[in-house]
PDB file of C-alpha atoms in Angstrom:
ATOM      1  CA  MET A   1      53.810 124.849   1.873  1.00 57.00           C
ATOM      2  CA  ARG A   2      50.827 122.660   1.250  1.00 68.00           C
ATOM      3  CA  LYS A   3      47.280 123.859   1.278  1.00 73.00           C
ATOM      4  CA  THR A   4      44.952 122.026   3.548  1.00 74.00           C
ATOM      5  CA  HIS A   5      41.564 121.256   2.093  1.00 71.00           C
ATOM      6  CA  TYR A   6      38.710 120.906   4.528  1.00 70.00           C
ATOM      7  CA  SER A   7      35.648 118.907   3.651  1.00 70.00           C
ATOM      8  CA  THR A   8      32.584 118.007   5.646  1.00 73.00           C
ATOM      9  CA  PHE A   9      31.427 114.453   6.181  1.00 71.00           C
ATOM     10  CA  GLN A  10      28.267 114.974   4.086  1.00 72.00           C
ATOM     11  CA  LYS A  11      30.192 116.413   1.118  1.00 71.00           C
ATOM     12  CA  PHE A  12      32.672 113.541   1.235  1.00 68.00           C
ATOM     13  CA  PHE A  13      30.052 110.764   1.128  1.00 70.00           C
ATOM     14  CA  HIS A  14      27.570 112.417  -1.255  1.00 67.00           C
ATOM     15  CA  LYS A  15      30.137 113.305  -3.874  1.00 60.00           C
ATOM     16  CA  PRO A  16      29.520 111.273  -7.061  1.00 62.00           C
ATOM     17  CA  SER A  17      32.405 109.111  -8.143  1.00 59.00           C
ATOM     18  CA  PHE A  18      33.269 109.447 -11.828  1.00 60.00           C
ATOM     19  CA  LYS A  19      36.090 106.944 -11.847  1.00 63.00           C
ATOM     20  CA  PRO A  20      35.577 103.300 -10.844  1.00 59.00           C
ATOM     21  CA  SER A  21      37.905 102.271  -8.063  1.00 60.00           C
ATOM     22  CA  THR A  22      38.824  98.938  -9.686  1.00 68.00           C
ATOM     23  CA  LYS A  23      39.221  97.838 -13.257  1.00 68.00           C
ATOM     24  CA  PRO A  24      36.903  95.042 -14.380  1.00 71.00           C
ATOM     25  CA  ARG A  25      38.904  91.977 -15.335  1.00 73.00           C
ATOM     26  CA  SER A  26      37.701  89.233 -17.615  1.00 77.00           C
ATOM     27  CA  PHE A  27      37.802  85.700 -16.283  1.00 73.00           C
ATOM     28  CA  LYS A  28      36.561  82.290 -17.346  1.00 76.00           C
ATOM     29  CA  THR A  29      33.822  80.581 -15.402  1.00 71.00           C
ATOM     30  CA  TYR A  30      33.269  76.872 -15.140  1.00 68.00           C
ATOM     31  CA  SER A  31      30.148  75.011 -14.128  1.00 61.00           C
ATOM     32  CA  PHE A  32      30.251  72.391 -11.403  1.00 61.00           C
ATOM     33  CA  VAL A  33      27.321  70.596 -13.086  1.00 57.00           C
ATOM     34  CA  PRO A  34      28.757  69.037 -16.269  1.00 63.00           C
ATOM     35  CA  PHE A  35      25.407  68.165 -17.831  1.00 64.00           C
ATOM     36  CA  SER A  36      21.986  69.609 -18.324  1.00 67.00           C
ATOM     37  CA  PRO A  37      18.992  67.944 -16.652  1.00 70.00           C
ATOM     38  CA  LEU A  38      17.273  68.069 -20.057  1.00 71.00           C
ATOM     39  CA  ALA A  39      19.758  65.437 -21.229  1.00 65.00           C
ATOM     40  CA  MET A  40      17.700  62.880 -19.301  1.00 66.00           C
ATOM     41  CA  LEU A  41      15.013  63.189 -22.022  1.00 76.00           C
ATOM     42  CA  ASP A  42      16.868  60.594 -24.069  1.00 76.00           C
ATOM     43  CA  PRO A  43      14.345  58.345 -25.897  1.00 83.00           C
ATOM     44  CA  THR A  44      16.075  55.145 -24.760  1.00 80.00           C
ATOM     45  CA  ILE A  45      15.987  56.172 -21.097  1.00 78.00           C
ATOM     46  CA  LEU A  46      12.340  57.240 -21.399  1.00 85.00           C
ATOM     47  CA  THR A  47      11.396  53.930 -23.058  1.00 88.00           C
ATOM     48  CA  ILE A  48      13.064  51.860 -20.339  1.00 83.00           C
ATOM     49  CA  GLY A  49      11.383  53.983 -17.659  1.00 84.00           C
ATOM     50  CA  GLY A  50       8.001  53.608 -19.366  1.00 90.00           C
ATOM     51  CA  ILE A  51       8.333  49.835 -19.511  1.00 88.00           C
ATOM     52  CA  ILE A  52       9.234  49.633 -15.823  1.00 84.00           C
ATOM     53  CA  LEU A  53       6.351  51.964 -14.926  1.00 89.00           C
ATOM     54  CA  GLY A  54       3.955  49.878 -17.040  1.00 91.00           C
ATOM     55  CA  ILE A  55       4.995  46.671 -15.279  1.00 87.00           C
ATOM     56  CA  ALA A  56       4.468  48.324 -11.883  1.00 86.00           C
ATOM     57  CA  ILE A  57       0.972  49.473 -12.913  1.00 92.00           C
ATOM     58  CA  ILE A  58       0.106  45.974 -14.178  1.00 90.00           C
ATOM     59  CA  GLU A  59       1.308  44.562 -10.858  1.00 88.00           C
ATOM     60  CA  ARG A  60      -0.985  46.936  -8.924  1.00 91.00           C
ATOM     61  CA  ILE A  61      -3.970  46.067 -11.141  1.00 93.00           C
ATOM     62  CA  LEU A  62      -3.371  42.346 -10.621  1.00 90.00           C
ATOM     63  CA  GLU A  63      -3.153  42.959  -6.871  1.00 90.00           C
ATOM     64  CA  ARG A  64      -6.547  44.691  -6.876  1.00 93.00           C
ATOM     65  CA  TRP A  65      -8.055  41.830  -8.874  1.00 93.00           C
ATOM     66  CA  GLY A  66      -6.860  39.429  -6.190  1.00 90.00           C
ATOM     67  CA  VAL A  67      -4.370  37.397  -8.232  1.00 89.00           C
ATOM     68  CA  ILE A  68      -1.807  37.351  -5.423  1.00 89.00           C
ATOM     69  CA  ASP A  69       0.238  34.388  -6.722  1.00 91.00           C
ATOM     70  CA  LEU A  70       0.888  36.172 -10.039  1.00 89.00           C
ATOM     71  CA  VAL A  71       1.750  39.391  -8.185  1.00 89.00           C
ATOM     72  CA  ASP A  72       4.221  37.427  -6.064  1.00 91.00           C
ATOM     73  CA  GLN A  73       5.898  36.078  -9.223  1.00 89.00           C
ATOM     74  CA  PHE A  74       6.090  39.624 -10.656  1.00 85.00           C
ATOM     75  CA  GLY A  75       7.685  40.794  -7.391  1.00 87.00           C
ATOM     76  CA  LYS A  76      10.354  38.089  -7.532  1.00 89.00           C
ATOM     77  CA  ILE A  77      11.189  38.913 -11.143  1.00 86.00           C
ATOM     78  CA  MET A  78      11.216  42.677 -10.556  1.00 86.00           C
ATOM     79  CA  ARG A  79      13.550  42.244  -7.567  1.00 90.00           C
ATOM     80  CA  LEU A  80      16.207  41.186 -10.083  1.00 88.00           C
ATOM     81  CA  ILE A  81      15.185  43.240 -13.122  1.00 86.00           C
ATOM     82  CA  LEU A  82      14.907  46.687 -11.469  1.00 86.00           C
ATOM     83  CA  PRO A  83      18.505  47.026 -10.176  1.00 90.00           C
ATOM     84  CA  VAL A  84      19.954  45.551 -13.382  1.00 90.00           C
ATOM     85  CA  THR A  85      17.858  47.927 -15.505  1.00 84.00           C
ATOM     86  CA  PHE A  86      18.731  50.941 -13.373  1.00 85.00           C
ATOM     87  CA  TYR A  87      22.476  50.367 -13.469  1.00 90.00           C
ATOM     88  CA  SER A  88      22.393  49.512 -17.178  1.00 87.00           C
ATOM     89  CA  ALA A  89      20.510  52.737 -17.944  1.00 81.00           C
ATOM     90  CA  LEU A  90      22.962  54.702 -15.797  1.00 84.00           C
ATOM     91  CA  ILE A  91      25.953  53.213 -17.612  1.00 88.00           C
ATOM     92  CA  TYR A  92      24.259  53.816 -20.979  1.00 82.00           C
ATOM     93  CA  PHE A  93      23.538  57.445 -20.071  1.00 78.00           C
ATOM     94  CA  PHE A  94      27.119  58.239 -19.073  1.00 82.00           C
ATOM     95  CA  ALA A  95      28.588  56.248 -21.986  1.00 83.00           C
ATOM     96  CA  THR A  96      26.556  58.088 -24.634  1.00 78.00           C
ATOM     97  CA  PHE A  97      26.656  61.564 -23.098  1.00 70.00           C
ATOM     98  CA  MET A  98      29.265  63.918 -24.554  1.00 64.00           C
ATOM     99  CA  PHE A  99      31.106  65.827 -21.822  1.00 56.00           C
TER     100      PHE A  99
END
């Protein structure tokens, strides 16, 4: 015959567990972001960005001085240069970055 063991609810839930219920398994983790944001601190990318920012500041200064015809010429040139520069820098970044 079996012995029946009676236990109260409090004793059952407050009893410390010495054995973990599951074994920890090792597994590999992969990142969904394949690059670090610090990789954008490439000197070539920063130089191109600085040149574009400098041209935009010069354009604003010329606008304040009232040289609207020169500002209009800058705007026409930048309308072509900005997209070409952006896509070239993007291609350069992904071509030189080691995955």
